[in-house]
Amino acid sequence: MQSQDLKRADAQVSAAAASHAHLEPEPHRNVGQEEQASEFKRDMGFWGNLALGFTYLSPVVGVYTTIAVSLAIAGPPAFWMLVVAGVGQLLVACVFGEVVSQYPIAGGIYPWNRRLWGPKWGWISGWIYAIAITATIASVAYGAGPFLGALFDIEMTPMANVMLALAILLLATLTNFGGTKFLAKVAFVGFVLEIVATVCIGIWLFIATRKHDLSVLFTDFRPAELQESTPFIGAFIASAIFGIYLYYGFEANGDVAEEVQDPSRVIPKAMRMTIYIGGIASMFIALGLILSVPDFAAVMDGTATDPVGAVFVEAFGPVGFKIVLAIVLVSYLSCTISLQAAASRLMYSMGRDKQLPGSTLLGKFNRERAVPPYALVLAGILPAAFVVLSLLSADALMAILSFAAFGIYMAFASVVVASIRARAKGWQPRGQFTMGGLGWVVSILALGYQCFAMYTLIVPVPDVPWYQAWIVAIVSGIVLVAGLLYLFTAKPHLRGGGPTGDAHTGVIDLRYAEPIAQSEEVVDLAIRLDGGNPNLYPHRPRKSAQNRITK
């Protein structure tokens, strides 16, 4: 009887192994320590991953935040910057897709650069991205304050804005502590709500308040004397912030790679879909708003300071405007949650590799909730500190926030540069997504767009004191110098971490193939069949790095 039971169990185990074979790493793939030893639960599928990237990108937040400034600079033709930036960032997303497909490791930019180039390049890019994404979280939470105040008729003061921003950060942190599955559900709800709201609001604007035809998108509304003295191309390039501030967020798809099912295939697709859907939604709502603005000259000369609010009040009335405000707030909250999730995974990844002060805590993992608790807390405390700083100095807050977009583009460019270098040294992407022969062309064009975006962000602002004109360059220099000083004095790159700089060597990490006892295999597969997670076997001795890595 026991023999028959064992045979039946062996048959079930064999069938289970066959049915799950497609989920196991392929022997020819480079599989890193982080991917295989991950403690995260793979509770996020394609739609959850897409929703995370989309809510981070957030067309509502991006368009509503920058459209007034862009219209004031270049008028309706600024719309085309959404197209230019969308194409440029799609090229970057394709480069990222190749990298994450081969290295689906939590933290994204930091571990990718470690593998493509080496530990120093990985560390400094992780440092820059950590500061930039933290500043972005603060900017989104702080920017949501006025919308929240308008919704609940709160008299806005600096203190009120800070308190409302802290409330949003607290709610985002508590949401992220719900775990991967809860995060995916919240992100998906935000994704659906924002898509539906964008379509409905856009259609109503076209029907109820449209005042122009599409010809305004090709018309220069600047004053006649300015048209005669300054070519339009200068104003058009200056309005690039319309797209530059919008089209990032797809990197978050890769930041949570260890929580995604079949990440090598799913994440590159989700990255591209984030650009497609986010771009179309952004252009749709932006077009509805632009065609509904009654007087472009008033926007450009500063008379109309809030064209978006004026259009919404006209289109929806006081009550409808409150509903729109509520939808906008949901978008801001979803964006904050997704940003914080991405930031916490980056900090956890660097903490796990002992790369940051306090790595002992940052690298800790809560198995019950399947989240890095201390990294999550830090991803809430640092933005909160930036927000509170505004009470001491509004200029200091603006200096920090001015670095947000530029720092993220610097981090993006570091991956593109590292991939080009690795490709020149013989790297051939081996994930499930590759660009084949187009890899060189796409990578070089992607780097060109990144340089254009960074130039646009760092160019000095005219007619202000020099320290304000060069604020982005000054803050960026401070962040970079501080990071380099820590890198070369504390030498974090010499501590811990997985394999580095192996993209072009053909080195393959085979730790995932280490055998375990047959009884342990039976137990593991039984747990998998029951929907649980297998044991980590911490008692098993680790092999030396030299024995673990083979060519």
Coordinates of C-alpha atoms in Angstrom, one line a residue:
M1 CA 0.0 0.0 0.0
Q2 CA 2.8 2.4 0.9
S3 CA 4.6 1.4 -2.3
Q4 CA 1.6 2.2 -4.4
D5 CA 1.1 5.6 -2.6
L6 CA 4.8 6.4 -3.3
K7 CA 4.4 5.5 -6.9
R8 CA 1.3 7.6 -7.2
A9 CA 3.1 10.5 -5.5
D10 CA 6.1 10.1 -7.8
A11 CA 3.8 10.2 -10.8
Q12 CA 2.1 13.4 -9.5
V13 CA 5.5 15.0 -8.9
S14 CA 6.7 14.1 -12.4
A15 CA 3.5 15.5 -13.9
A16 CA 3.8 18.6 -11.9
A17 CA 7.4 19.0 -12.9
A18 CA 6.5 18.7 -16.5
S19 CA 3.6 21.2 -16.2
H20 CA 5.9 23.7 -14.6
A21 CA 8.9 23.1 -16.8
H22 CA 8.1 26.2 -18.9
L23 CA 8.5 28.3 -15.8
E24 CA 12.0 27.2 -15.0
P25 CA 15.1 29.1 -16.1
E26 CA 16.5 27.9 -19.4
P27 CA 20.0 26.5 -19.1
H28 CA 21.5 28.9 -21.7
R29 CA 20.2 32.0 -19.9
N30 CA 22.3 34.2 -17.5
V31 CA 20.4 33.7 -14.3
G32 CA 21.6 35.9 -11.4
Q33 CA 21.7 35.3 -7.7
E34 CA 19.1 37.9 -7.1
E35 CA 16.6 36.3 -9.5
Q36 CA 16.9 32.8 -8.2
A37 CA 17.3 33.5 -4.4
S38 CA 14.5 36.1 -4.4
E39 CA 12.1 36.0 -1.4
F40 CA 9.4 38.0 -3.2
K41 CA 6.2 36.3 -4.2
R42 CA 5.6 36.3 -7.9
D43 CA 2.0 37.6 -7.6
M44 CA 2.1 40.1 -10.4
G45 CA 1.0 39.2 -13.9
F46 CA 1.1 41.2 -17.1
W47 CA -1.8 43.5 -16.4
G48 CA -0.6 44.2 -12.8
N49 CA 2.8 45.1 -14.2
L50 CA 1.4 47.2 -16.9
A51 CA -0.9 49.0 -14.4
L52 CA 2.1 49.7 -12.2
G53 CA 4.1 51.4 -15.0
F54 CA 1.0 53.3 -16.3
T55 CA 0.1 54.7 -12.9
Y56 CA 3.7 55.8 -12.4
L57 CA 3.7 57.5 -15.8
S58 CA 0.1 58.8 -15.1
P59 CA -1.1 60.8 -18.1
V60 CA -3.4 62.8 -15.8
V61 CA -0.6 63.9 -13.5
G62 CA 1.9 64.6 -16.3
V63 CA -0.5 66.5 -18.5
Y64 CA -2.2 68.5 -15.8
T65 CA 1.1 69.5 -14.3
T66 CA 2.9 70.7 -17.4
I67 CA 0.3 71.8 -20.0
A68 CA -0.1 75.4 -18.7
V69 CA 3.7 76.0 -18.8
S70 CA 4.1 74.4 -22.2
L71 CA 1.2 76.4 -23.7
A72 CA 2.7 79.6 -22.2
I73 CA 6.0 78.8 -23.9
A74 CA 5.0 77.6 -27.4
G75 CA 1.2 77.6 -27.6
P76 CA -0.8 74.7 -29.1
P77 CA 2.1 73.3 -31.2
A78 CA 3.6 72.2 -27.9
F79 CA 1.2 69.2 -28.3
W80 CA 3.7 67.7 -30.8
M81 CA 6.3 67.3 -28.1
L82 CA 4.1 64.5 -26.7
V83 CA 4.8 62.6 -29.9
V84 CA 8.5 63.4 -30.0
A85 CA 9.0 62.4 -26.4
G86 CA 6.9 59.3 -26.8
V87 CA 8.9 58.0 -29.7
G88 CA 12.2 58.8 -27.9
Q89 CA 11.2 57.0 -24.7
L90 CA 9.9 54.0 -26.7
L91 CA 13.4 53.6 -28.0
V92 CA 14.7 53.7 -24.4
A93 CA 12.0 51.2 -23.3
C94 CA 13.2 48.8 -26.0
V95 CA 16.8 49.0 -24.7
F96 CA 15.5 48.4 -21.2
G97 CA 13.4 45.5 -22.4
E98 CA 16.5 43.7 -23.7
V99 CA 18.3 44.2 -20.5
V100 CA 15.5 43.3 -18.1
S101 CA 14.6 40.3 -20.2
Q102 CA 18.1 38.9 -19.5
Y103 CA 18.4 40.3 -15.9
P104 CA 14.9 40.3 -14.3
I105 CA 16.3 41.6 -10.9
A106 CA 14.6 43.8 -8.4
G107 CA 15.8 47.4 -8.4
G108 CA 16.1 47.8 -12.1
I109 CA 18.7 50.4 -13.1
Y110 CA 21.2 49.6 -10.3
P111 CA 21.5 45.8 -10.9
W112 CA 21.2 46.1 -14.7
N113 CA 24.2 48.5 -14.7
R114 CA 26.2 46.2 -12.4
R115 CA 25.8 43.4 -14.8
L116 CA 26.3 45.4 -18.0
W117 CA 29.3 47.4 -16.8
G118 CA 30.4 46.8 -13.3
P119 CA 29.8 47.6 -9.6
K120 CA 31.0 51.2 -9.6
W121 CA 28.8 52.1 -12.6
G122 CA 25.9 50.3 -11.0
W123 CA 26.3 52.0 -7.7
I124 CA 26.5 55.6 -9.0
S125 CA 23.5 55.1 -11.3
G126 CA 21.6 53.6 -8.4
W127 CA 22.5 56.6 -6.2
I128 CA 21.4 59.1 -8.8
Y129 CA 18.1 57.2 -9.4
A130 CA 17.4 56.8 -5.7
I131 CA 17.7 60.6 -5.1
A132 CA 15.7 61.4 -8.3
I133 CA 12.9 59.1 -7.6
T134 CA 12.6 60.2 -4.0
A135 CA 12.4 63.8 -5.2
T136 CA 9.8 62.7 -7.7
I137 CA 7.7 61.1 -5.0
A138 CA 7.8 64.4 -3.0
S139 CA 6.9 66.5 -6.0
V140 CA 3.8 64.3 -6.8
A141 CA 2.6 64.3 -3.2
Y142 CA 3.2 68.0 -2.8
G143 CA 1.5 68.7 -6.1
A144 CA -1.5 66.8 -5.0
G145 CA -2.1 69.1 -2.1
P146 CA -3.8 71.9 -3.9
F147 CA -6.2 69.4 -5.6
L148 CA -7.0 67.9 -2.3
G149 CA -7.6 71.3 -0.8
A150 CA -9.9 72.4 -3.6
L151 CA -11.9 69.1 -3.3
F152 CA -12.6 69.6 0.4
D153 CA -12.6 73.4 0.4
I154 CA -9.5 73.7 2.6
E155 CA -7.9 77.1 2.7
M156 CA -4.4 76.4 1.3
T157 CA -1.4 77.6 3.2
P158 CA 2.1 76.2 3.2
M159 CA 1.4 74.3 6.3
A160 CA -1.9 72.9 4.9
N161 CA -0.1 71.8 1.7
V162 CA 2.6 70.0 3.7
M163 CA 0.1 68.2 5.9
L164 CA -2.0 67.1 3.0
A165 CA 1.1 65.8 1.2
L166 CA 2.2 63.9 4.3
A167 CA -1.3 62.3 4.5
I168 CA -0.9 61.1 0.9
L169 CA 2.6 59.7 1.6
L170 CA 1.3 57.9 4.6
L171 CA -1.6 56.4 2.7
A172 CA 0.7 55.3 -0.1
T173 CA 3.1 53.6 2.4
L174 CA 0.3 51.7 4.1
T175 CA -1.0 50.6 0.7
N176 CA 2.5 49.3 -0.3
F177 CA 2.7 47.3 3.0
G178 CA -0.2 45.3 1.7
G179 CA 2.1 43.2 -0.5
T180 CA 2.6 42.5 -4.2
K181 CA -0.8 41.2 -4.9
F182 CA -2.6 44.1 -3.2
L183 CA -0.2 46.5 -4.9
A184 CA -1.1 45.0 -8.3
K185 CA -4.8 45.2 -7.6
V186 CA -4.6 48.9 -6.4
A187 CA -2.5 49.8 -9.5
F188 CA -5.0 48.0 -11.8
V189 CA -7.9 49.9 -10.2
G190 CA -6.0 53.2 -10.7
F191 CA -5.1 52.2 -14.3
V192 CA -8.8 51.4 -15.2
L193 CA -10.1 54.5 -13.5
E194 CA -7.6 56.8 -15.2
I195 CA -8.2 55.3 -18.6
V196 CA -12.0 55.6 -18.3
A197 CA -11.8 59.1 -16.9
T198 CA -9.4 60.2 -19.6
V199 CA -11.7 58.9 -22.4
C200 CA -14.8 60.3 -20.8
I201 CA -13.3 63.7 -19.9
G202 CA -11.7 64.0 -23.4
I203 CA -14.9 63.1 -25.2
W204 CA -16.9 65.6 -23.2
L205 CA -14.4 68.4 -23.8
F206 CA -14.6 67.7 -27.5
I207 CA -18.4 67.9 -27.4
A208 CA -19.1 70.6 -24.9
T209 CA -16.2 73.1 -24.8
R210 CA -14.2 72.8 -28.1
K211 CA -13.5 76.2 -29.5
H212 CA -10.8 75.5 -32.2
D213 CA -10.0 73.1 -34.9
L214 CA -6.8 71.1 -35.4
S215 CA -5.2 74.0 -37.4
V216 CA -4.2 75.6 -34.1
L217 CA -1.7 72.8 -33.6
F218 CA 0.3 74.3 -36.5
T219 CA -0.2 78.0 -35.6
D220 CA 2.3 80.2 -33.9
F221 CA 0.4 82.3 -31.4
R222 CA 3.3 84.2 -30.0
P223 CA 3.3 88.0 -30.2
A224 CA 4.2 89.4 -33.7
E225 CA 7.4 91.1 -32.5
L226 CA 8.6 87.8 -30.9
Q227 CA 7.8 85.9 -34.0
E228 CA 10.0 88.3 -36.0
S229 CA 12.9 88.2 -33.6
T230 CA 13.0 84.6 -32.5
P231 CA 12.6 81.4 -34.6
F232 CA 9.7 79.2 -33.4
I233 CA 12.0 76.2 -33.1
G234 CA 13.5 77.7 -29.9
A235 CA 10.1 78.0 -28.2
F236 CA 9.1 74.5 -29.5
I237 CA 12.2 72.9 -28.0
A238 CA 11.7 74.8 -24.7
S239 CA 8.2 73.3 -24.5
A240 CA 9.7 69.8 -24.5
I241 CA 9.0 69.6 -20.8
F242 CA 5.4 68.6 -21.8
G243 CA 6.7 65.2 -22.9
I244 CA 9.9 64.9 -20.9
Y245 CA 8.1 65.2 -17.6
L246 CA 5.5 62.7 -18.7
Y247 CA 7.2 59.7 -20.4
Y248 CA 8.9 57.9 -17.6
G249 CA 7.5 55.2 -15.3
F250 CA 8.1 52.2 -17.5
E251 CA 11.3 51.5 -15.6
A252 CA 9.0 50.6 -12.6
N253 CA 7.9 47.6 -14.6
G254 CA 11.5 46.3 -14.2
D255 CA 12.0 47.5 -10.6
V256 CA 9.6 44.8 -9.4
A257 CA 11.0 42.1 -11.7
E258 CA 11.2 39.5 -8.9
E259 CA 7.5 39.8 -8.2
V260 CA 6.4 39.2 -11.8
Q261 CA 5.4 35.9 -13.3
D262 CA 7.5 35.0 -16.4
P263 CA 9.4 38.3 -16.1
S264 CA 11.7 37.8 -19.1
R265 CA 8.7 37.8 -21.4
V266 CA 6.1 39.9 -19.5
I267 CA 8.2 43.0 -18.5
P268 CA 9.5 44.1 -21.9
K269 CA 6.0 43.9 -23.3
A270 CA 4.5 45.8 -20.3
M271 CA 7.2 48.5 -20.8
R272 CA 6.2 49.1 -24.4
M273 CA 2.5 48.9 -23.7
T274 CA 3.0 51.5 -20.9
I275 CA 4.4 53.9 -23.6
Y276 CA 1.7 53.0 -26.1
I277 CA -1.3 53.4 -23.8
G278 CA 0.1 56.2 -21.7
G279 CA 1.0 58.1 -24.8
I280 CA -2.4 57.7 -26.5
A281 CA -4.2 58.7 -23.3
S282 CA -2.0 61.7 -22.8
M283 CA -2.4 63.0 -26.3
F284 CA -6.2 62.5 -26.2
I285 CA -6.7 64.4 -23.0
A286 CA -4.1 67.1 -24.0
L287 CA -5.8 67.6 -27.3
G288 CA -9.2 68.0 -25.6
L289 CA -7.8 70.6 -23.2
I290 CA -5.9 72.5 -25.9
L291 CA -8.9 72.8 -28.2
S292 CA -11.0 74.0 -25.3
V293 CA -8.7 76.9 -24.2
P294 CA -10.6 80.1 -25.2
D295 CA -7.7 82.5 -25.5
F296 CA -4.1 81.2 -26.1
A297 CA -2.7 84.8 -26.0
A298 CA -4.0 85.1 -22.4
V299 CA -2.2 81.9 -21.5
M300 CA 1.1 83.0 -23.2
D301 CA 1.1 86.5 -21.6
G302 CA 0.3 85.1 -18.1
T303 CA -3.2 86.6 -17.8
A304 CA -4.8 83.1 -17.6
T305 CA -2.8 81.4 -14.9
D306 CA -5.0 78.2 -14.6
P307 CA -6.3 77.3 -18.0
V308 CA -7.0 73.7 -17.0
G309 CA -9.1 74.6 -14.1
A310 CA -11.0 77.2 -16.1
V311 CA -11.8 74.6 -18.9
F312 CA -13.0 72.0 -16.4
V313 CA -15.3 74.5 -14.6
E314 CA -16.8 75.5 -17.9
A315 CA -17.2 71.9 -19.1
F316 CA -18.5 70.3 -16.0
G317 CA -19.8 73.0 -13.7
P318 CA -19.0 73.3 -9.9
V319 CA -20.3 69.8 -9.0
G320 CA -18.8 68.1 -12.0
F321 CA -15.5 69.9 -11.3
K322 CA -15.4 68.3 -7.9
I323 CA -15.8 64.9 -9.4
V324 CA -13.0 65.6 -11.8
L325 CA -10.8 66.8 -8.9
A326 CA -11.5 63.5 -7.1
I327 CA -10.4 61.5 -10.2
V328 CA -7.3 63.7 -10.5
L329 CA -6.5 62.9 -6.8
V330 CA -6.9 59.2 -7.4
S331 CA -4.4 59.5 -10.2
Y332 CA -2.0 61.4 -8.0
L333 CA -2.3 58.8 -5.2
S334 CA -1.8 55.9 -7.6
C335 CA 1.2 57.6 -9.0
T336 CA 2.7 58.1 -5.5
I337 CA 2.0 54.5 -4.6
S338 CA 3.7 53.2 -7.8
L339 CA 6.7 55.5 -7.4
Q340 CA 7.2 54.4 -3.8
A341 CA 7.0 50.8 -4.8
A342 CA 9.7 51.3 -7.4
A343 CA 11.9 53.3 -5.0
S344 CA 11.6 50.7 -2.2
R345 CA 12.7 47.9 -4.5
L346 CA 15.7 49.9 -5.6
M347 CA 16.7 50.6 -2.0
Y348 CA 16.1 47.0 -1.0
S349 CA 18.2 45.7 -4.0
M350 CA 21.1 48.0 -3.0
G351 CA 20.6 47.1 0.7
R352 CA 20.6 43.4 -0.1
D353 CA 24.0 43.9 -1.8
K354 CA 25.3 46.0 1.2
Q355 CA 25.7 49.1 -1.0
L356 CA 24.1 51.7 1.3
P357 CA 24.5 53.0 4.8
G358 CA 22.0 51.0 6.9
S359 CA 22.0 48.1 4.5
T360 CA 21.4 45.7 7.4
L361 CA 17.9 47.1 7.7
L362 CA 17.3 48.0 4.1
G363 CA 18.1 44.4 3.0
K364 CA 15.6 42.9 5.4
F365 CA 12.5 41.2 4.0
N366 CA 9.1 40.5 5.6
R367 CA 8.2 37.1 4.3
E368 CA 4.6 37.3 5.7
R369 CA 3.8 40.4 3.6
A370 CA 6.4 39.7 1.0
V371 CA 7.8 43.3 1.1
P372 CA 11.0 45.0 2.2
P373 CA 9.7 46.9 5.2
Y374 CA 12.6 49.2 6.1
A375 CA 13.1 50.1 2.4
L376 CA 9.4 50.9 2.2
V377 CA 9.6 53.1 5.3
L378 CA 12.6 54.9 4.0
A379 CA 10.9 55.5 0.6
G380 CA 8.2 57.3 2.7
I381 CA 10.4 59.1 5.1
L382 CA 12.8 60.7 2.6
P383 CA 10.0 62.3 0.5
A384 CA 8.3 63.4 3.7
A385 CA 11.5 65.1 4.8
F386 CA 11.7 66.9 1.4
V387 CA 8.1 68.1 1.8
V388 CA 8.6 69.3 5.4
L389 CA 11.8 71.2 4.2
S390 CA 9.5 73.5 2.2
L391 CA 8.4 75.0 5.6
L392 CA 11.9 76.1 6.2
S393 CA 12.8 77.1 2.7
A394 CA 10.6 77.0 -0.4
D395 CA 13.7 77.5 -2.5
A396 CA 15.4 74.5 -1.0
L397 CA 12.4 72.3 -1.9
M398 CA 12.3 73.7 -5.4
A399 CA 16.1 73.0 -5.7
I400 CA 15.5 69.3 -4.8
L401 CA 12.5 68.9 -7.0
S402 CA 14.2 70.5 -9.9
F403 CA 16.6 67.6 -9.9
A404 CA 13.9 64.9 -10.1
A405 CA 13.4 64.6 -13.9
F406 CA 17.0 65.4 -14.8
G407 CA 18.3 62.7 -12.4
I408 CA 15.9 60.1 -13.8
Y409 CA 17.0 60.9 -17.3
M410 CA 20.7 60.6 -16.2
A411 CA 19.9 57.2 -14.7
F412 CA 18.1 56.2 -17.9
A413 CA 21.1 57.3 -20.0
S414 CA 23.5 55.3 -17.8
V415 CA 21.7 52.1 -18.8
V416 CA 21.7 53.0 -22.5
V417 CA 25.4 53.8 -22.3
A418 CA 26.2 50.6 -20.4
S419 CA 24.3 48.5 -23.0
I420 CA 26.1 50.2 -25.9
R421 CA 29.5 49.5 -24.2
A422 CA 28.6 45.9 -23.4
R423 CA 27.3 45.4 -27.0
A424 CA 30.6 46.8 -28.3
K425 CA 32.5 44.3 -26.1
G426 CA 30.5 41.4 -27.5
W427 CA 27.3 41.3 -25.5
Q428 CA 24.5 39.5 -27.2
P429 CA 21.2 39.8 -25.3
R430 CA 19.9 36.4 -24.4
G431 CA 16.5 37.1 -22.8
Q432 CA 13.1 36.3 -24.4
F433 CA 13.0 39.8 -25.9
T434 CA 15.8 41.0 -28.2
M435 CA 16.1 43.6 -31.0
G436 CA 18.4 41.6 -33.0
G437 CA 20.2 43.6 -35.7
L438 CA 18.3 46.7 -34.8
G439 CA 19.9 46.8 -31.3
W440 CA 22.7 49.1 -32.3
V441 CA 20.5 51.6 -34.2
V442 CA 17.8 51.7 -31.5
S443 CA 20.4 52.1 -28.7
I444 CA 22.2 55.0 -30.4
L445 CA 19.0 56.8 -31.2
A446 CA 17.8 56.2 -27.6
L447 CA 21.0 57.8 -26.3
G448 CA 20.5 60.8 -28.7
Y449 CA 17.0 61.4 -27.3
Q450 CA 18.3 61.1 -23.7
C451 CA 20.9 63.8 -24.4
F452 CA 18.3 66.0 -26.0
A453 CA 16.0 65.6 -22.9
M454 CA 18.8 66.3 -20.4
Y455 CA 20.0 69.4 -22.4
T456 CA 16.4 70.7 -22.4
L457 CA 16.1 70.2 -18.6
I458 CA 19.5 71.7 -17.7
V459 CA 19.5 74.7 -20.0
P460 CA 19.5 77.9 -17.9
V461 CA 16.3 79.8 -17.3
P462 CA 16.5 83.4 -18.7
D463 CA 15.8 86.6 -16.7
V464 CA 16.5 85.2 -13.2
P465 CA 19.5 85.3 -10.9
W466 CA 22.3 83.0 -12.0
Y467 CA 21.9 80.5 -9.2
Q468 CA 18.2 80.1 -10.1
A469 CA 19.0 79.9 -13.8
W470 CA 21.5 77.0 -13.3
I471 CA 19.6 75.4 -10.4
V472 CA 19.2 72.0 -12.1
A473 CA 22.9 71.9 -13.0
I474 CA 24.0 73.0 -9.5
V475 CA 21.8 70.4 -7.7
S476 CA 22.8 67.7 -10.2
G477 CA 26.5 68.5 -9.6
I478 CA 26.0 68.3 -5.8
V479 CA 24.2 64.9 -6.0
L480 CA 26.9 63.5 -8.4
V481 CA 29.9 64.8 -6.3
A482 CA 28.4 63.5 -3.1
G483 CA 27.8 60.1 -4.6
L484 CA 31.4 59.9 -6.0
L485 CA 32.9 61.0 -2.7
Y486 CA 31.0 58.2 -0.9
L487 CA 31.8 55.7 -3.7
F488 CA 35.6 56.3 -3.5
T489 CA 35.9 56.7 0.3
A490 CA 33.5 54.1 1.6
K491 CA 34.0 51.8 -1.4
P492 CA 30.5 50.1 -1.2
H493 CA 31.2 48.4 -4.6
L494 CA 33.7 46.1 -2.8
R495 CA 30.9 44.8 -0.5
G496 CA 28.6 41.9 -1.3
G497 CA 26.5 41.9 -4.4
G498 CA 26.0 39.3 -7.1
P499 CA 28.0 38.9 -10.3
T500 CA 29.1 42.1 -12.0
G501 CA 30.2 43.2 -15.5
D502 CA 29.5 39.7 -17.0
A503 CA 27.2 40.8 -19.8
H504 CA 29.9 40.3 -22.5
T505 CA 31.8 37.4 -20.9
G506 CA 29.4 34.6 -21.5
V507 CA 29.5 33.8 -17.7
I508 CA 26.4 32.0 -16.5
D509 CA 25.4 31.7 -12.9
L510 CA 24.4 28.1 -12.4
R511 CA 23.4 28.3 -8.7
Y512 CA 19.8 27.6 -9.6
A513 CA 20.9 24.1 -10.8
E514 CA 22.4 23.0 -7.5
P515 CA 20.8 19.7 -6.6
I516 CA 18.7 19.1 -3.4
A517 CA 17.7 15.9 -1.8
Q518 CA 14.9 13.9 -3.5
S519 CA 12.8 14.2 -0.4
E520 CA 13.2 18.0 -0.5
E521 CA 12.1 18.1 -4.2
V522 CA 9.0 16.1 -3.4
V523 CA 8.1 18.5 -0.5
D524 CA 8.8 21.6 -2.6
L525 CA 6.7 20.4 -5.5
A526 CA 3.9 19.4 -3.2
I527 CA 3.9 22.9 -1.7
R528 CA 3.9 24.4 -5.2
L529 CA 0.9 22.3 -6.1
D530 CA -0.9 23.6 -3.0
G531 CA -0.2 27.2 -4.1
G532 CA 2.5 27.9 -1.5
N533 CA 6.1 28.9 -1.7
P534 CA 9.0 26.4 -1.5
N535 CA 11.5 26.4 1.3
L536 CA 14.7 28.4 1.0
Y537 CA 16.9 25.8 2.8
P538 CA 19.1 28.3 4.6
H539 CA 20.9 25.4 6.2
R540 CA 22.5 24.4 2.9
P541 CA 26.1 25.5 2.7
R542 CA 26.8 28.0 -0.1
K543 CA 29.5 27.2 -2.6
S544 CA 32.3 29.6 -3.2
A545 CA 31.8 32.2 -5.8
Q546 CA 34.5 30.6 -8.0
N547 CA 32.7 27.2 -7.9
R548 CA 29.2 28.8 -8.3
I549 CA 30.1 30.6 -11.6
T550 CA 31.0 28.6 -14.6
K551 CA 31.6 29.5 -18.3

